[in-house]
GROMACS .gro file of C-alpha atoms in nm:
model
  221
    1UNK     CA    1  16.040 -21.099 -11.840
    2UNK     CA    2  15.775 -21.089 -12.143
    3UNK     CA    3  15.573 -20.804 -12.248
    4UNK     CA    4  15.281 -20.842 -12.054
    5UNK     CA    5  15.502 -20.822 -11.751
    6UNK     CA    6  15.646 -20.553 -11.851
    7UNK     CA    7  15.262 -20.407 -11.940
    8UNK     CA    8  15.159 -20.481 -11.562
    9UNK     CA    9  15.510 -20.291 -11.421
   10UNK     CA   10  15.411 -19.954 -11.622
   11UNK     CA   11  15.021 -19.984 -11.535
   12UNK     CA   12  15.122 -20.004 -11.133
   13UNK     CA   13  15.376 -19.765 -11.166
   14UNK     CA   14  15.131 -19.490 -11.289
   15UNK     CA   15  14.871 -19.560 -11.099
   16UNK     CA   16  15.095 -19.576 -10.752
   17UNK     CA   17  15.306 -19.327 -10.841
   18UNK     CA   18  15.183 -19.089 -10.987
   19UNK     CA   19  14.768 -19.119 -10.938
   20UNK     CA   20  14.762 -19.213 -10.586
   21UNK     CA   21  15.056 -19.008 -10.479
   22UNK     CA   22  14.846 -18.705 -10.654
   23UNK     CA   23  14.544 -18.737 -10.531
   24UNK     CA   24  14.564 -19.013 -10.218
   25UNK     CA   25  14.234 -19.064 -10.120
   26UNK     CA   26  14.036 -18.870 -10.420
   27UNK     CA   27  14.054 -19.139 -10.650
   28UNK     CA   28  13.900 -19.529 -10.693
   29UNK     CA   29  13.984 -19.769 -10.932
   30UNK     CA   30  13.708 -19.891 -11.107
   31UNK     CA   31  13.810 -20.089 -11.369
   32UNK     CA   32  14.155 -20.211 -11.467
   33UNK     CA   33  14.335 -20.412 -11.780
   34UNK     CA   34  14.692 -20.470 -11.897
   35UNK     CA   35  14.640 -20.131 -12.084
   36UNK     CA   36  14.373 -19.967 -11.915
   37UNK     CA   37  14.247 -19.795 -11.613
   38UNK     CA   38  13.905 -19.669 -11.551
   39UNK     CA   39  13.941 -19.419 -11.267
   40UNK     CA   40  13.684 -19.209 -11.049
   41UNK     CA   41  13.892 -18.863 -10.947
   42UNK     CA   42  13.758 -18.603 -10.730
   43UNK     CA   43  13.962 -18.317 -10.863
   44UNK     CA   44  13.853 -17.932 -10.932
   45UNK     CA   45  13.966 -17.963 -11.286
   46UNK     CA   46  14.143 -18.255 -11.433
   47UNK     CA   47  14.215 -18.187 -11.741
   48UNK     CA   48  14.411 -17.878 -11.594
   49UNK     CA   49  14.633 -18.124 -11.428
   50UNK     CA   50  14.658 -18.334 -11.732
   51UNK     CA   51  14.841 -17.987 -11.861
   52UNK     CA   52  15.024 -17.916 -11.572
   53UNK     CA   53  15.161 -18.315 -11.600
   54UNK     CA   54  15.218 -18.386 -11.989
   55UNK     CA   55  15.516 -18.595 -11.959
   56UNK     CA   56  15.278 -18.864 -11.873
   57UNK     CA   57  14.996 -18.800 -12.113
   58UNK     CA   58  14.957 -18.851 -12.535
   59UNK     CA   59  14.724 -18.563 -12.562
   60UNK     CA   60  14.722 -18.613 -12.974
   61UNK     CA   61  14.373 -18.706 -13.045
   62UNK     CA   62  14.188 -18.392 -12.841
   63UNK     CA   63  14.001 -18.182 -13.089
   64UNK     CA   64  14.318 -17.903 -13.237
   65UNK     CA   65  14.051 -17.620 -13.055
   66UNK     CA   66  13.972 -17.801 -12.742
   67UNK     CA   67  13.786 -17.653 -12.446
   68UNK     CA   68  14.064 -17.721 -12.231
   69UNK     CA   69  14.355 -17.562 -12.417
   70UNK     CA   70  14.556 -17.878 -12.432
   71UNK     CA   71  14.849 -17.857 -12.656
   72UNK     CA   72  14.862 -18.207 -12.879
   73UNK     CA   73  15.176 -18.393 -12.796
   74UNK     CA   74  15.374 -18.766 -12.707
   75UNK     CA   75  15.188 -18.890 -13.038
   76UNK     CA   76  15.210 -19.281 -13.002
   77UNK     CA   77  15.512 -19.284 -12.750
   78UNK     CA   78  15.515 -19.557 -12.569
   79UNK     CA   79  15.448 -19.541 -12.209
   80UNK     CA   80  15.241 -19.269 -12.218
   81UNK     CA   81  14.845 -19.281 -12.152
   82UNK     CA   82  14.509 -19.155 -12.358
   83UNK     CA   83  14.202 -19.048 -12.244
   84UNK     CA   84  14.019 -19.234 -12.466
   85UNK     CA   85  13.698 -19.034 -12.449
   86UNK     CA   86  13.896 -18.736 -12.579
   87UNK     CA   87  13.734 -18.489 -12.336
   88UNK     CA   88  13.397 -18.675 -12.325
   89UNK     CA   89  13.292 -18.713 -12.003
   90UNK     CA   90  13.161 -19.064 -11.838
   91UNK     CA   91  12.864 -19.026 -11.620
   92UNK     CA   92  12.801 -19.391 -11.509
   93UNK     CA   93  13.024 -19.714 -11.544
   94UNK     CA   94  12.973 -20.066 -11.450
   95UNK     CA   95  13.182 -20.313 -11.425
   96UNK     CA   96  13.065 -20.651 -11.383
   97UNK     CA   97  13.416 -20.924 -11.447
   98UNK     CA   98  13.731 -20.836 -11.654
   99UNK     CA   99  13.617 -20.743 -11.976
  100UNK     CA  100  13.254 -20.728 -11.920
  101UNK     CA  101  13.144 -20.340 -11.883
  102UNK     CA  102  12.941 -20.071 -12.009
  103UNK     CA  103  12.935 -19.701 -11.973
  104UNK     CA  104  12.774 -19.383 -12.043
  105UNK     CA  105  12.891 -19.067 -12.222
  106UNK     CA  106  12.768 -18.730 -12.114
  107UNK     CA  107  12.563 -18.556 -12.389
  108UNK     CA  108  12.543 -18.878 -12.622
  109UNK     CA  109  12.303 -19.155 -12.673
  110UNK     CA  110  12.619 -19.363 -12.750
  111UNK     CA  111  12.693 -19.652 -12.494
  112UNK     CA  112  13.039 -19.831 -12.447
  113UNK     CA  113  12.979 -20.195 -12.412
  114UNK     CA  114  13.250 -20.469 -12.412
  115UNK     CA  115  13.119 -20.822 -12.354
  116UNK     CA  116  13.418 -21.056 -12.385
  117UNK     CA  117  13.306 -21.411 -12.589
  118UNK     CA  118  13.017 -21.207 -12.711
  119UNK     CA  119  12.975 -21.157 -13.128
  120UNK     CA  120  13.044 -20.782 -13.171
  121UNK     CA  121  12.686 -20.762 -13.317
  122UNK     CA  122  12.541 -20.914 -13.076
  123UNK     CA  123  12.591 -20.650 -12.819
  124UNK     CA  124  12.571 -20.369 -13.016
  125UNK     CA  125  12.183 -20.458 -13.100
  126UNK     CA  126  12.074 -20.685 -12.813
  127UNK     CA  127  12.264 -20.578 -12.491
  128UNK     CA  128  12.239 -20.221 -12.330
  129UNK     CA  129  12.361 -20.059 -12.033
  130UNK     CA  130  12.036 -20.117 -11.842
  131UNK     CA  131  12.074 -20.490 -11.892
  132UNK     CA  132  12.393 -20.465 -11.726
  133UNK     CA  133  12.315 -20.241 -11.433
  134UNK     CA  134  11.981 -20.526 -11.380
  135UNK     CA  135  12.240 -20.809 -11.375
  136UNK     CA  136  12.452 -20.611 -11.106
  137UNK     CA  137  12.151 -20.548 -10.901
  138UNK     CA  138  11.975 -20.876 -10.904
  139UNK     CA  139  12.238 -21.117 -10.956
  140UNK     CA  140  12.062 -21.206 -11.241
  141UNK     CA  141  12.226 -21.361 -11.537
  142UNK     CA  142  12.132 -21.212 -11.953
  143UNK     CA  143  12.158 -21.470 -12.205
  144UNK     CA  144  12.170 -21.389 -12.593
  145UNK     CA  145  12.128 -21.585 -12.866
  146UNK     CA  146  12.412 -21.576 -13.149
  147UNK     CA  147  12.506 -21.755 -13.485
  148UNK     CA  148  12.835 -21.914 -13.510
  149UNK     CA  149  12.996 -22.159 -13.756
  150UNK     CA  150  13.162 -22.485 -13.615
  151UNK     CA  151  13.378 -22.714 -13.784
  152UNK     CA  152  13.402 -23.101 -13.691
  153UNK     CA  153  13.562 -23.350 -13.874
  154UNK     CA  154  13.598 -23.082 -14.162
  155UNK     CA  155  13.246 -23.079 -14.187
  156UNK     CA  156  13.133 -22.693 -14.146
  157UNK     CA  157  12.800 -22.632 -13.991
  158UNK     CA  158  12.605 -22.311 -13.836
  159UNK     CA  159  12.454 -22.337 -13.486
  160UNK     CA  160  12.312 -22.125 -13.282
  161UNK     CA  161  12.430 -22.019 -12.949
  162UNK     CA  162  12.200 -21.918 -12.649
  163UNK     CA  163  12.530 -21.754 -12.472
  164UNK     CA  164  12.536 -21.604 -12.126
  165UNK     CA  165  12.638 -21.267 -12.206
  166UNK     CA  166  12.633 -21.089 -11.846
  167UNK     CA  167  12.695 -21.244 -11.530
  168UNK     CA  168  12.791 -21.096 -11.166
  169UNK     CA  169  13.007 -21.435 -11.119
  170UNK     CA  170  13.399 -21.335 -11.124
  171UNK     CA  171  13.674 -21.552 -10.982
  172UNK     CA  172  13.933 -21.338 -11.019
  173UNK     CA  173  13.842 -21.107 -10.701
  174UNK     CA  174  13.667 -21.134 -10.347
  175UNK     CA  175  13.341 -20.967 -10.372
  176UNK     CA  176  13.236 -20.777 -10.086
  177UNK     CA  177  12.877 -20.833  -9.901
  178UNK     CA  178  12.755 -20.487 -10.081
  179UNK     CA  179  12.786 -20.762 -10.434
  180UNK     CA  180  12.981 -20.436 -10.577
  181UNK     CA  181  13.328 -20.359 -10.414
  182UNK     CA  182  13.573 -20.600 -10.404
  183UNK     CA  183  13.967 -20.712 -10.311
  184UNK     CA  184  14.251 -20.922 -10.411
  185UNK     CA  185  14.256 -21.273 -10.325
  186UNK     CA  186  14.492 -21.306 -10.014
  187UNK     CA  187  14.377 -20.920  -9.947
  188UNK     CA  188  14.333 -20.985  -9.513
  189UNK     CA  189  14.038 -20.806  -9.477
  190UNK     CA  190  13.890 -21.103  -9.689
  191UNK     CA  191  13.917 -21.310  -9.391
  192UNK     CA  192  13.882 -21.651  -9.539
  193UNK     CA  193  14.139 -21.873  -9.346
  194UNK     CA  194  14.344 -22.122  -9.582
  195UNK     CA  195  14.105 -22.447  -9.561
  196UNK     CA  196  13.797 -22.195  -9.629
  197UNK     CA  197  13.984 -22.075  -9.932
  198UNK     CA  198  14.052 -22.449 -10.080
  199UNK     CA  199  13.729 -22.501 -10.059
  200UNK     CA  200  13.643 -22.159 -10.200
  201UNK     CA  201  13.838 -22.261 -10.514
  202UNK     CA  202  13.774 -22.579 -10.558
  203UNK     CA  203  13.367 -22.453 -10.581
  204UNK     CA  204  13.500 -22.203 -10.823
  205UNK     CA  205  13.656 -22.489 -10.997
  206UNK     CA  206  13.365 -22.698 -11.029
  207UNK     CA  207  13.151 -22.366 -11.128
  208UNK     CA  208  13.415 -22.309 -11.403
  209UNK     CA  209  13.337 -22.673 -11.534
  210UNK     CA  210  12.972 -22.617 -11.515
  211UNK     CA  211  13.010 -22.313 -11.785
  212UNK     CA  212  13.008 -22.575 -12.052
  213UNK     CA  213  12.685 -22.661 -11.997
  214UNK     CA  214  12.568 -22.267 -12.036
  215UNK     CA  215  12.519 -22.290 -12.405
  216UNK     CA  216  12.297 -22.501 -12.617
  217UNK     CA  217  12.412 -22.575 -12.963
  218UNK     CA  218  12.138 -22.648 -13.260
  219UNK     CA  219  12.292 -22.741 -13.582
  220UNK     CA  220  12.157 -22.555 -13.923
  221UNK     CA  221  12.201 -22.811 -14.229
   0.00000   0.00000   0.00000
């Protein structure tokens, strides 16, 4: 069993045993990584059952005088999870793929972005939330253009990329009709029956091959 295994086994067991067994129906899972969850909780007061539950919780980076009265404790242990927002509160999240979301934080102009493949420059001054709440909602595709250095035949060159940033396409889940909501592959409410879903994959397949043609090198001498 390697680490990332081992990653996945704490992730489920938090979120199934202790999130869903707390509050059942109350909460969706928005957004998940090997290290991550990004949860919507209908709760009267969460961060009063983040007290009432610290064994699960590194509460070390709140403010020392936080609103909320948590104490600071389970600095760095492993196992135990962050709100990384420190008390911030998110207002609106999308998610288009793994790795590829945005959100909003209440009383800031700041935006989270995270556009795997993307320079981090790049989206910090050319993508915005908006542009990925249009790409949700029209299916529409963003592309960005981005300086790179290549090397070939140990001859270094720059090009520039004109990368597709955002896109609604993600092959790791079944998308639902509503283009937001989606399930597990195999999930039976997909309903795809096994010929259906060979041929499903194999378009994904050919999709996936048609990605190197999304970008358009021009070489700088």
């Amino acid at each position: 069993m390697c680490v990332l295994d081992l990653s996945k086994m704490m992730m489920y067991d938090f979120y199934y045993n202790f999130i869903k067994k707390k509050y059942g129906n109350r909460v969706r899972l928005l957004y998940n990584d090997k290290d991550s969850l990004i949860l919507e909780i209908k709760t009267d007061n969460f961060y009063q059952d983040i007290k009432i539950n610290l064994d699960n919780f590194d509460t070390s980076d709140y403010p020392k005088d936080n609103i909320y009265g948590l104490p600071l404790v389970n600095k760095k242990v492993l196992g135990k999870f962050k709100d990384e927002l420190n008390g911030k509160i998110m207002t609106e999240f999308i998610g288009l793929r793994s790795k590829l979301y945005s959100h909003r934080v209440l009383d800031t102009e700041k935006e989270i972005k995270k556009a795997k493949g993307v320079k981090k420059n790049v989206v910090e001054n050319k993508i915005c939330f908006n542009d990925f709440q249009n790409c949700l909602l029209t299916k529409e595709p963003k592309y960005v253009k981005q300086n790179l250095f290549r090397t070939k035949k140990h001859d270094i060159c720059t090009v520039e990329q004109n990368k597709k940033a955002l896109s609604v396409y993600d092959d790791k889940r079944f998308i639902l009709d509503n283009g937001i909501n989606t399930l597990a592959w195999g999930h039976y409410k997909t309903k795809i029956d096994r010929n259906d879903f060979v041929n499903h994959l194999n378009t994904l397949i050919r999709n996936q091959n048609k990605k190197l043609n999304d970008h358009v090198l021009i070489k700088h001498f």
